[in-house]
Coordinates of C-alpha atoms in Angstrom, one line a residue:
X1 CA 96.6 156.2 17.5
X2 CA 100.0 156.4 16.6
X3 CA 102.6 157.6 19.0
X4 CA 106.6 157.0 19.0
X5 CA 107.9 160.0 21.1
X6 CA 109.2 157.8 23.8
X7 CA 111.7 154.9 24.1
X8 CA 108.9 152.3 24.6
X9 CA 107.6 152.8 21.2
X10 CA 106.1 149.4 20.6
X11 CA 108.4 147.1 18.3
X12 CA 110.7 150.1 17.9
X13 CA 108.3 151.6 15.5
X14 CA 105.3 153.2 17.6
X15 CA 102.3 152.4 19.4
X16 CA 99.3 151.9 17.4
X17 CA 96.7 150.1 19.6
X18 CA 97.6 151.5 23.2
X19 CA 100.6 153.1 24.6
X20 CA 103.0 150.7 26.4
X21 CA 102.9 153.8 29.0
X22 CA 99.2 153.1 29.5
X23 CA 98.0 155.8 27.4
X24 CA 94.5 155.1 25.7
X25 CA 94.1 155.6 22.1
X26 CA 91.5 158.4 22.8
X27 CA 94.0 160.3 24.9
X28 CA 96.6 159.9 22.3
X29 CA 94.5 161.5 19.7
X30 CA 93.1 164.4 22.1
X31 CA 97.2 165.0 22.7
X32 CA 97.6 165.2 18.8
X33 CA 94.7 167.7 18.4
X34 CA 95.9 169.6 21.7
X35 CA 99.5 170.0 20.1
X36 CA 97.9 171.2 16.8
X37 CA 95.5 173.8 18.1
X38 CA 98.3 174.9 20.2
X39 CA 100.3 175.6 17.0
X40 CA 97.4 177.9 16.0
X41 CA 97.7 179.9 19.0
X42 CA 101.4 180.2 18.9
X43 CA 100.7 181.4 15.2
X44 CA 98.6 184.3 16.5
X45 CA 101.2 184.9 19.6
X46 CA 103.9 185.5 17.2
X47 CA 102.0 187.6 14.9
X48 CA 100.7 189.8 18.2
X49 CA 104.4 190.1 19.1
X50 CA 105.1 191.6 15.9
X51 CA 102.7 194.6 16.8
X52 CA 104.0 194.8 20.4
X53 CA 101.0 192.9 21.8
X54 CA 102.1 190.2 24.6
X55 CA 99.6 187.9 26.3
X56 CA 101.7 186.2 29.1
X57 CA 99.1 184.1 29.9
X58 CA 98.7 182.8 26.4
X59 CA 102.5 182.3 26.0
X60 CA 102.6 180.2 29.2
X61 CA 99.9 178.0 28.4
X62 CA 101.5 176.9 25.2
X63 CA 104.4 175.7 27.5
X64 CA 101.9 174.1 29.8
X65 CA 100.0 172.3 26.8
X66 CA 103.2 170.9 25.5
X67 CA 104.2 169.7 29.0
X68 CA 100.9 168.0 29.5
X69 CA 101.6 165.7 26.4
X70 CA 104.6 164.4 27.7
X71 CA 104.8 160.9 28.4
X72 CA 103.4 159.9 31.6
X73 CA 102.0 163.0 32.6
X74 CA 98.2 163.3 31.8
X75 CA 96.1 160.1 31.1
X76 CA 92.5 161.6 31.2
X77 CA 90.6 162.5 28.1
X78 CA 88.1 164.8 29.9
X79 CA 91.0 166.9 31.1
X80 CA 93.0 167.0 27.6
X81 CA 89.6 168.0 26.1
X82 CA 89.6 170.8 28.5
X83 CA 93.2 171.8 27.6
X84 CA 91.9 171.8 23.9
X85 CA 88.9 174.2 25.0
X86 CA 91.3 176.4 26.6
X87 CA 93.8 176.5 23.7
X88 CA 91.0 177.6 21.2
X89 CA 89.9 180.3 23.8
X90 CA 93.3 181.9 24.1
X91 CA 94.0 181.5 20.3
X92 CA 90.9 183.3 19.8
X93 CA 91.5 185.9 22.1
X94 CA 95.1 186.5 20.9
X95 CA 93.7 186.6 17.3
X96 CA 91.2 189.2 18.2
X97 CA 93.9 191.5 19.7
X98 CA 96.2 191.0 16.7
X99 CA 93.5 191.6 14.2
X100 CA 92.2 195.1 15.8
X101 CA 95.8 196.1 16.4
X102 CA 96.7 195.5 12.8
X103 CA 93.9 197.3 11.4
X104 CA 94.5 200.3 13.4
X105 CA 98.3 200.5 12.3
X106 CA 97.7 199.7 8.7
X107 CA 94.0 200.9 8.0
X108 CA 93.0 197.7 6.5
X109 CA 91.9 194.3 7.6
X110 CA 94.5 191.6 7.6
X111 CA 93.9 189.2 4.8
X112 CA 96.8 186.8 4.4
X113 CA 96.6 183.2 4.1
X114 CA 96.9 181.5 7.7
X115 CA 97.2 177.8 8.8
X116 CA 94.1 175.9 9.5
X117 CA 95.0 175.5 12.9
X118 CA 95.0 179.1 13.3
X119 CA 91.3 179.3 12.6
X120 CA 89.6 175.8 12.8
X121 CA 86.7 175.7 15.1
X122 CA 83.4 173.2 15.3
X123 CA 81.1 172.9 17.9
X124 CA 80.7 169.4 19.5
X125 CA 83.4 169.2 22.1
X126 CA 85.5 166.0 22.6
X127 CA 83.8 164.0 20.0
X128 CA 84.8 166.7 17.4
X129 CA 88.4 166.9 18.7
X130 CA 88.9 163.1 18.6
X131 CA 87.5 163.3 14.9
X132 CA 90.0 166.2 13.9
X133 CA 92.9 164.7 15.9
X134 CA 92.8 161.7 14.0
X135 CA 93.6 163.8 10.9
X136 CA 96.3 166.1 12.4
X137 CA 98.4 163.5 14.1
X138 CA 102.0 162.7 13.7
X139 CA 101.1 160.8 10.6
X140 CA 99.8 163.6 8.7
X141 CA 103.0 164.6 7.3
X142 CA 103.7 162.0 4.7
X143 CA 107.5 162.7 3.9
X144 CA 109.1 160.3 6.6
X145 CA 112.1 162.4 6.7
X146 CA 110.5 165.8 7.2
X147 CA 108.0 164.0 9.8
X148 CA 110.9 162.6 11.6
X149 CA 112.6 166.2 11.9
X150 CA 109.4 167.9 12.9
X151 CA 108.7 165.3 15.7
X152 CA 112.3 165.7 16.8
X153 CA 111.8 169.2 16.9
X154 CA 108.4 169.0 18.8
X155 CA 110.0 166.6 21.5
X156 CA 112.6 168.8 22.2
X157 CA 110.2 171.8 22.3
X158 CA 108.1 169.7 24.7
X159 CA 111.1 169.1 27.2
X160 CA 112.1 172.8 27.0
X161 CA 108.4 173.7 27.7
X162 CA 108.5 171.5 30.9
X163 CA 111.5 173.1 32.3
X164 CA 110.0 176.5 31.3
X165 CA 106.9 175.6 33.1
X166 CA 108.8 174.6 36.4
X167 CA 110.9 177.8 36.5
X168 CA 107.6 179.9 35.9
X169 CA 106.0 178.1 39.0
X170 CA 108.9 179.6 40.6
X171 CA 108.4 183.1 39.2
X172 CA 111.1 182.9 36.7
X173 CA 110.7 183.3 33.0
X174 CA 112.2 184.3 29.9
X175 CA 109.8 185.6 27.1
X176 CA 112.4 184.6 24.2
X177 CA 112.3 180.8 25.4
X178 CA 108.5 180.9 25.2
X179 CA 108.8 182.7 21.8
X180 CA 111.2 180.1 20.6
X181 CA 109.0 177.3 21.8
X182 CA 106.1 179.1 19.5
X183 CA 108.4 179.7 16.6
X184 CA 109.3 176.0 16.6
X185 CA 105.5 174.9 16.7
X186 CA 104.6 177.2 13.9
X187 CA 107.3 176.2 11.5
X188 CA 106.2 172.5 11.8
X189 CA 102.8 173.8 10.2
X190 CA 104.5 174.6 6.9
X191 CA 104.1 172.3 4.3
X192 CA 106.9 173.6 2.2
X193 CA 109.5 173.6 5.1
X194 CA 112.8 171.9 3.9
X195 CA 114.9 169.4 6.0
X196 CA 117.6 171.7 6.2
X197 CA 115.3 174.4 7.8
X198 CA 114.3 171.9 10.2
X199 CA 117.6 170.7 11.1
X200 CA 118.5 174.0 12.0
X201 CA 115.7 174.6 14.1
X202 CA 116.4 171.4 16.0
X203 CA 120.2 172.6 16.5
X204 CA 118.8 175.9 17.7
X205 CA 116.3 173.9 20.1
X206 CA 119.7 172.8 21.8
X207 CA 120.5 176.5 22.6
X208 CA 117.3 177.1 24.2
X209 CA 117.4 174.0 26.1
X210 CA 120.8 175.1 28.1
X211 CA 118.8 178.7 28.6
X212 CA 115.9 177.1 30.0
X213 CA 118.0 174.6 32.3
X214 CA 120.1 177.6 33.5
X215 CA 116.8 179.5 34.1
X216 CA 115.4 176.5 36.1
X217 CA 118.8 176.1 38.0
X218 CA 118.6 179.8 39.0
X219 CA 115.0 179.7 40.0
X220 CA 115.6 176.5 42.2
X221 CA 118.6 177.7 43.9
X222 CA 117.3 181.1 44.4
X223 CA 114.3 179.9 46.2
X224 CA 115.5 176.8 47.9
X225 CA 119.3 177.4 48.3
X226 CA 122.2 175.6 46.4
X227 CA 121.9 171.8 47.0
X228 CA 124.3 170.5 49.9
X229 CA 126.0 167.2 50.0
X230 CA 123.3 165.3 52.1
X231 CA 122.8 161.6 53.4
X232 CA 119.2 160.6 52.7
X233 CA 117.6 157.4 54.5
X234 CA 115.8 154.9 52.4
X235 CA 113.7 153.1 55.4
X236 CA 110.2 154.4 56.7
X237 CA 109.0 155.1 60.4
X238 CA 106.0 153.9 62.2
X239 CA 103.9 157.1 61.7
X240 CA 101.3 158.4 59.3
X241 CA 102.9 159.4 56.0
X242 CA 102.5 160.9 52.7
X243 CA 105.0 160.1 49.5
X244 CA 105.5 162.6 46.9
X245 CA 106.4 161.6 43.5
X246 CA 107.4 163.8 40.5
X247 CA 109.3 167.0 40.3
X248 CA 107.6 170.0 41.6
X249 CA 109.7 171.4 44.5
X250 CA 107.2 174.2 45.3
X251 CA 104.3 171.4 45.7
X252 CA 106.8 169.5 48.4
X253 CA 107.6 172.7 50.2
X254 CA 103.7 173.8 50.6
X255 CA 103.1 170.2 51.6
X256 CA 105.9 170.5 54.3
X257 CA 104.4 173.5 55.8
X258 CA 101.1 172.0 56.0
X259 CA 101.8 169.0 57.4
X260 CA 104.4 170.5 60.1
X261 CA 103.1 169.6 63.7
X262 CA 101.0 166.9 62.4
X263 CA 102.7 163.8 63.1
X264 CA 102.8 163.0 59.4
X265 CA 106.1 161.9 57.9
X266 CA 107.0 163.2 54.3
X267 CA 108.8 160.9 51.7
X268 CA 110.1 161.6 48.4
X269 CA 110.1 158.9 45.5
X270 CA 111.7 159.0 42.3
X271 CA 112.8 162.3 40.8
X272 CA 111.8 164.2 44.0
X273 CA 115.0 162.5 45.9
X274 CA 117.1 165.5 45.1
X275 CA 114.7 167.8 47.3
X276 CA 116.5 166.3 50.3
X277 CA 119.7 168.3 49.4
X278 CA 118.1 171.8 49.2
X279 CA 118.8 173.8 52.6
X280 CA 115.1 175.3 52.6
X281 CA 113.6 171.8 52.3
X282 CA 115.9 169.8 54.3
X283 CA 115.2 172.0 57.5
X284 CA 111.9 170.4 57.7
X285 CA 112.5 167.5 60.2
X286 CA 109.5 165.5 59.0
X287 CA 111.0 165.4 55.7
X288 CA 111.9 161.9 56.6
X289 CA 113.8 160.2 53.6
X290 CA 113.3 158.8 50.1
X291 CA 111.1 155.3 49.6
X292 CA 111.5 153.3 46.6
X293 CA 113.1 154.0 43.3
X294 CA 112.2 154.9 39.8
X295 CA 109.0 155.9 38.3
X296 CA 108.2 152.7 36.7
X297 CA 108.2 150.8 39.9
X298 CA 105.2 152.9 41.3
X299 CA 102.8 150.3 41.1
X300 CA 104.8 148.0 43.0
X301 CA 106.3 150.7 45.4
X302 CA 103.1 152.6 46.0
X303 CA 101.0 149.5 47.0
X304 CA 103.8 148.8 49.5
X305 CA 104.0 152.0 50.9
X306 CA 100.7 152.2 52.7
X307 CA 100.1 155.8 53.1
X308 CA 98.9 159.0 51.0
X309 CA 100.5 159.6 47.6
X310 CA 100.8 162.9 45.8
X311 CA 101.6 162.8 42.1
X312 CA 103.2 166.1 40.9
X313 CA 104.4 166.7 37.3
X314 CA 105.4 163.7 35.0
X315 CA 107.0 160.2 35.3
X316 CA 104.3 158.7 36.6
X317 CA 102.1 155.2 36.1
X318 CA 98.3 155.0 36.1
X319 CA 97.5 154.0 39.5
X320 CA 95.9 150.4 40.4
X321 CA 92.5 150.3 41.9
X322 CA 94.0 148.7 45.0
X323 CA 95.4 152.0 46.3
X324 CA 94.0 154.5 44.0
X325 CA 91.6 155.8 46.7
X326 CA 95.0 157.2 48.4
X327 CA 96.3 158.8 45.4
X328 CA 95.9 162.5 44.5
X329 CA 97.2 164.3 41.5
X330 CA 98.1 168.1 41.2
X331 CA 99.2 170.4 38.3
X332 CA 99.2 169.2 34.7
X333 CA 98.9 165.4 36.0
X334 CA 95.5 163.6 35.1
X335 CA 94.0 160.3 35.8
X336 CA 90.4 159.6 35.7
X337 CA 88.9 158.4 38.9
X338 CA 91.6 160.1 41.1
X339 CA 91.4 163.2 43.2
X340 CA 92.8 166.3 42.0
X341 CA 94.4 169.2 44.0
X342 CA 93.6 172.4 42.3
X343 CA 96.2 174.9 41.2
X344 CA 97.3 178.1 43.3
X345 CA 94.7 181.1 43.2
X346 CA 95.6 184.8 43.9
X347 CA 98.9 183.7 45.0
X348 CA 97.9 181.6 47.6
X349 CA 99.6 178.0 48.1
X350 CA 97.8 174.9 47.1
X351 CA 95.4 173.4 49.7
X352 CA 96.5 169.8 50.4
X353 CA 94.0 169.3 53.1
X354 CA 92.6 166.2 51.4
X355 CA 96.0 164.4 51.2
X356 CA 96.8 165.4 54.8
X357 CA 93.4 163.9 56.0
X358 CA 93.9 160.8 54.2
X359 CA 97.3 160.3 55.4
X360 CA 95.9 160.7 59.2
X361 CA 93.0 158.5 58.3
X362 CA 95.2 155.5 57.1
X363 CA 97.2 155.9 60.3
X364 CA 101.1 154.6 60.6
X365 CA 102.8 152.8 58.2
X366 CA 105.2 150.0 58.9
X367 CA 108.6 150.7 59.9
X368 CA 111.0 149.6 57.4
X369 CA 114.9 149.4 57.6
X370 CA 117.1 151.2 55.0
X371 CA 120.4 152.4 54.3
X372 CA 121.6 156.0 53.6
X373 CA 122.7 157.2 50.1
X374 CA 124.7 160.2 49.5
X375 CA 123.1 163.2 47.0
X376 CA 123.7 166.9 46.5
X377 CA 126.6 167.2 43.9
X378 CA 125.4 170.1 42.1
X379 CA 127.6 172.3 40.3
X380 CA 128.3 174.6 43.5
X381 CA 129.1 171.6 45.6
X382 CA 131.2 170.1 43.0
X383 CA 132.9 173.6 42.6
X384 CA 133.9 173.4 46.4
X385 CA 135.5 170.0 46.1
X386 CA 137.3 170.8 42.6
X387 CA 140.6 171.0 44.0
X388 CA 140.2 167.6 45.4
X389 CA 138.8 166.1 42.3
X390 CA 141.9 167.9 40.3
X391 CA 144.4 166.5 42.7
X392 CA 143.0 163.0 42.3
X393 CA 143.0 163.7 38.6
X394 CA 146.8 164.8 38.7
X395 CA 148.0 162.1 40.9
X396 CA 146.4 159.4 38.4
X397 CA 143.5 158.4 41.1
X398 CA 141.0 159.3 39.1
X399 CA 141.4 158.3 35.5
X400 CA 137.9 159.0 33.8
X401 CA 134.6 160.4 34.7
X402 CA 131.5 158.8 33.3
X403 CA 128.3 160.8 32.8
X404 CA 125.7 158.2 33.2
X405 CA 122.6 160.5 33.3
X406 CA 119.0 160.7 32.0
X407 CA 115.9 158.3 32.7
X408 CA 115.0 155.1 33.8
X409 CA 112.4 152.7 32.3
X410 CA 110.8 149.1 32.5
X411 CA 113.0 147.6 29.6
X412 CA 115.1 144.6 30.7
X413 CA 117.8 146.0 28.3
X414 CA 118.4 149.0 31.1
X415 CA 120.0 146.4 33.3
X416 CA 123.0 147.3 31.4
X417 CA 123.7 150.5 33.3
X418 CA 123.8 148.5 36.5
X419 CA 126.3 146.3 35.2
X420 CA 128.5 148.9 33.7
X421 CA 128.5 150.7 36.8
X422 CA 129.7 147.5 38.5
X423 CA 132.3 146.7 36.3
X424 CA 133.8 150.2 35.9
X425 CA 137.5 150.6 37.0
X426 CA 137.9 151.8 40.6
X427 CA 139.6 154.8 39.2
X428 CA 136.7 156.2 37.5
X429 CA 133.8 158.5 38.8
X430 CA 130.1 158.4 37.7
X431 CA 128.6 161.6 37.1
X432 CA 124.9 161.3 37.2
X433 CA 121.3 163.4 37.0
X434 CA 117.7 162.1 36.6
X435 CA 116.3 158.6 37.6
X436 CA 118.8 156.9 35.5
X437 CA 120.7 156.7 38.9
X438 CA 118.4 154.3 40.5
X439 CA 120.1 151.6 38.3
X440 CA 123.3 152.0 40.6
X441 CA 122.9 154.8 43.3
X442 CA 122.5 151.8 46.0
X443 CA 125.4 150.2 45.1
X444 CA 128.3 150.2 47.4
X445 CA 130.9 151.6 44.7
X446 CA 133.0 153.2 47.5
X447 CA 135.0 156.3 47.1
X448 CA 138.4 157.8 45.8
X449 CA 140.4 159.6 48.7
X450 CA 136.8 160.9 50.2
X451 CA 135.5 161.7 46.7
X452 CA 132.3 159.3 46.2
X453 CA 132.3 157.2 43.0
X454 CA 128.5 158.2 42.2
X455 CA 128.0 162.2 42.1
X456 CA 124.5 162.7 42.0
X457 CA 123.8 166.2 40.7
X458 CA 119.8 165.7 41.0
X459 CA 116.8 165.6 38.8
X460 CA 117.1 165.4 34.8
X461 CA 116.9 168.9 34.5
X462 CA 120.2 169.3 36.7
X463 CA 121.9 167.8 33.9
X464 CA 122.8 171.6 33.5
X465 CA 124.9 171.1 36.6
X466 CA 127.1 168.2 35.0
X467 CA 127.6 170.5 31.8
X468 CA 128.9 173.5 33.8
X469 CA 130.9 171.1 35.7
X470 CA 132.6 169.9 32.5
X471 CA 132.8 173.6 31.4
X472 CA 134.4 174.4 34.6
X473 CA 137.1 171.5 34.2
X474 CA 137.9 172.6 30.4
X475 CA 138.6 176.0 32.0
X476 CA 140.6 174.7 34.8
X477 CA 142.5 172.1 32.8
X478 CA 143.0 174.6 29.9
X479 CA 141.9 172.4 27.0
X480 CA 140.4 173.7 23.7
X481 CA 137.8 171.2 23.2
X482 CA 135.2 170.1 25.9
X483 CA 135.8 166.5 24.0
X484 CA 139.4 166.5 25.2
X485 CA 138.5 166.2 28.9
X486 CA 138.5 162.8 30.4
X487 CA 134.7 162.7 30.4
X488 CA 132.5 159.9 28.6
X489 CA 129.0 160.1 28.2
X490 CA 126.8 157.0 28.4
X491 CA 123.1 158.3 28.4
X492 CA 120.0 156.6 29.2
X493 CA 116.6 158.1 27.6
X494 CA 113.2 157.7 28.2
X495 CA 111.0 160.6 27.1
X496 CA 111.1 164.4 25.8
X497 CA 113.2 165.9 28.7
X498 CA 115.8 163.6 27.8
X499 CA 115.4 164.9 24.0
X500 CA 116.0 168.4 25.3
X501 CA 119.1 167.4 27.4
X502 CA 120.6 165.6 24.4
X503 CA 120.2 168.7 22.4
X504 CA 121.8 170.9 25.0
X505 CA 124.7 168.7 25.0
X506 CA 125.2 168.8 21.3
X507 CA 124.8 172.4 21.5
X508 CA 127.5 172.8 23.9
X509 CA 129.7 170.8 21.6
X510 CA 129.7 167.4 23.1
X511 CA 130.3 164.4 20.8
X512 CA 130.8 160.6 20.9
X513 CA 127.7 160.2 23.0
X514 CA 126.3 156.6 23.7
X515 CA 122.6 156.7 23.9
X516 CA 120.5 153.7 24.9
X517 CA 119.0 151.3 25.6
X518 CA 117.4 152.0 21.9
X519 CA 117.7 154.9 19.6
X520 CA 114.6 156.9 19.0
X521 CA 112.0 155.5 17.0
X522 CA 110.9 159.0 15.6
X523 CA 114.4 159.3 14.0
X524 CA 114.1 158.0 10.3
X525 CA 116.9 156.1 9.0
X526 CA 118.0 159.2 6.8
X527 CA 118.1 161.6 9.6
X528 CA 119.7 159.1 12.1
X529 CA 122.5 158.7 9.8
X530 CA 123.0 162.5 9.6
X531 CA 122.9 162.7 13.3
X532 CA 125.2 159.7 13.8
X533 CA 127.7 161.2 11.6
X534 CA 127.4 164.8 12.4
X535 CA 127.5 164.4 16.3
X536 CA 129.2 161.0 16.6
X537 CA 126.3 159.5 18.3
X538 CA 125.7 155.7 18.6
X539 CA 123.9 153.2 20.6
X540 CA 125.1 151.0 23.2
X541 CA 126.1 147.5 22.5
X542 CA 127.4 145.4 25.2
X543 CA 129.0 146.4 28.5
X544 CA 132.4 144.8 27.8
X545 CA 132.6 146.4 24.2
X546 CA 131.5 149.7 25.3
X547 CA 133.7 150.0 28.2
X548 CA 136.7 148.6 26.0
X549 CA 136.0 151.7 23.5
X550 CA 135.3 154.3 26.1
X551 CA 138.3 153.5 28.5
X552 CA 140.6 153.2 25.3

């Protein structure tokens, strides 16, 4: 195996024996194979599009396949193998639709050269996929810089695909986003593609990252209402309980409906914390609070929790045997030996009966005291308090805003972000989104004239809210360049959705971004130099040095 798609890449180079995330070589190889055959599916989807043929199921599957290969989503070789089966089935279906339409239109058979990924097939299932996967992985591109740019593009596309899938589940989709994902994948099959062409595609991905985050924002707010400023309890009650991790708000809503009146308390974990701010979700009185913190502490916190656990989407850790029997997965998530809740069929909700039965069977969990934290500062709420914010800025009470969004992770170096937040002057405000907030959202940092010094916009995809807030400030303060605003960017990254967010910020013109705790291993030295020079991106150093520079 060779995998360097996340910040935990072994020795800053790549994981070669087993993923630091826990991904086994077999799974890594099958994921490489899934990406490759999905590129072949994308090839025929784009050809079909040129003849007016659209296969919505195939186009959505491309996004789902990419999402399934994001770090910390699916650790099951059998499930990934079945994804490959489905990719080949859809690829062949779209191919036949295209070939038939082509012959009808032009009166001859299609005879252009096509990429191997668009036609390859051998019987044998998983064993054959593993053999082929070893040939088509990351290192199959020999040119280091071209490889770097291809993977940079693919990881951005993975993030875009994840957000597109979230939006689709809430019945919001844009064909042009899915077609760009396919276009990007197909371009990486080219052996003659230049570094300049790839750079252009990477930057174009930033445009679609903005579009897909706007689409998901619309999907979430039209379905669940605009987030409201909300206090969330971080303790637990002595009652049967279910803990929900991941990002899927619709899964949470359906679970809340099915547990109403059962005596079960439902808690959020990790990236599900922002659910408490949505009016349509917070109306459920048994949505009791948030237990635990960021995804990487799951083995410790899930063990301690004691109730049933539902894992949705990504940012997950392979469960320990000691509590595996009370863990359930759903959606694209996969762990061998863990019960899986099937997808929706015929528009009906998922059936969470097994999770509910397990929670009741386990009985009440211990009561634990907790504090309250304030969330819900998405774009709509921030706009409502902008007058107060601008007044504080004009009076010199707020000197600067620090966007400290992104991901959390295991690395000890991430303690930097807690220290940074603690040492920020009292006349600064932190704007955050994503699980990076767990490094400082429990700190008592106070407020400025009633404005909390940590404004939490929500999940990682809600970084869109932070961008909208910056653009609104740009308009109100009448500045020409977004970089003239009193805003500094100190972003923590971990996986591929963070890559999409970074590309979105670059597309919006944001420069001078501090990125940490490490720079991506998938950026070659030459590519890194170009990115650093063009966009003025640098890695974090020490808290003191970075703060001195950013406060200057």
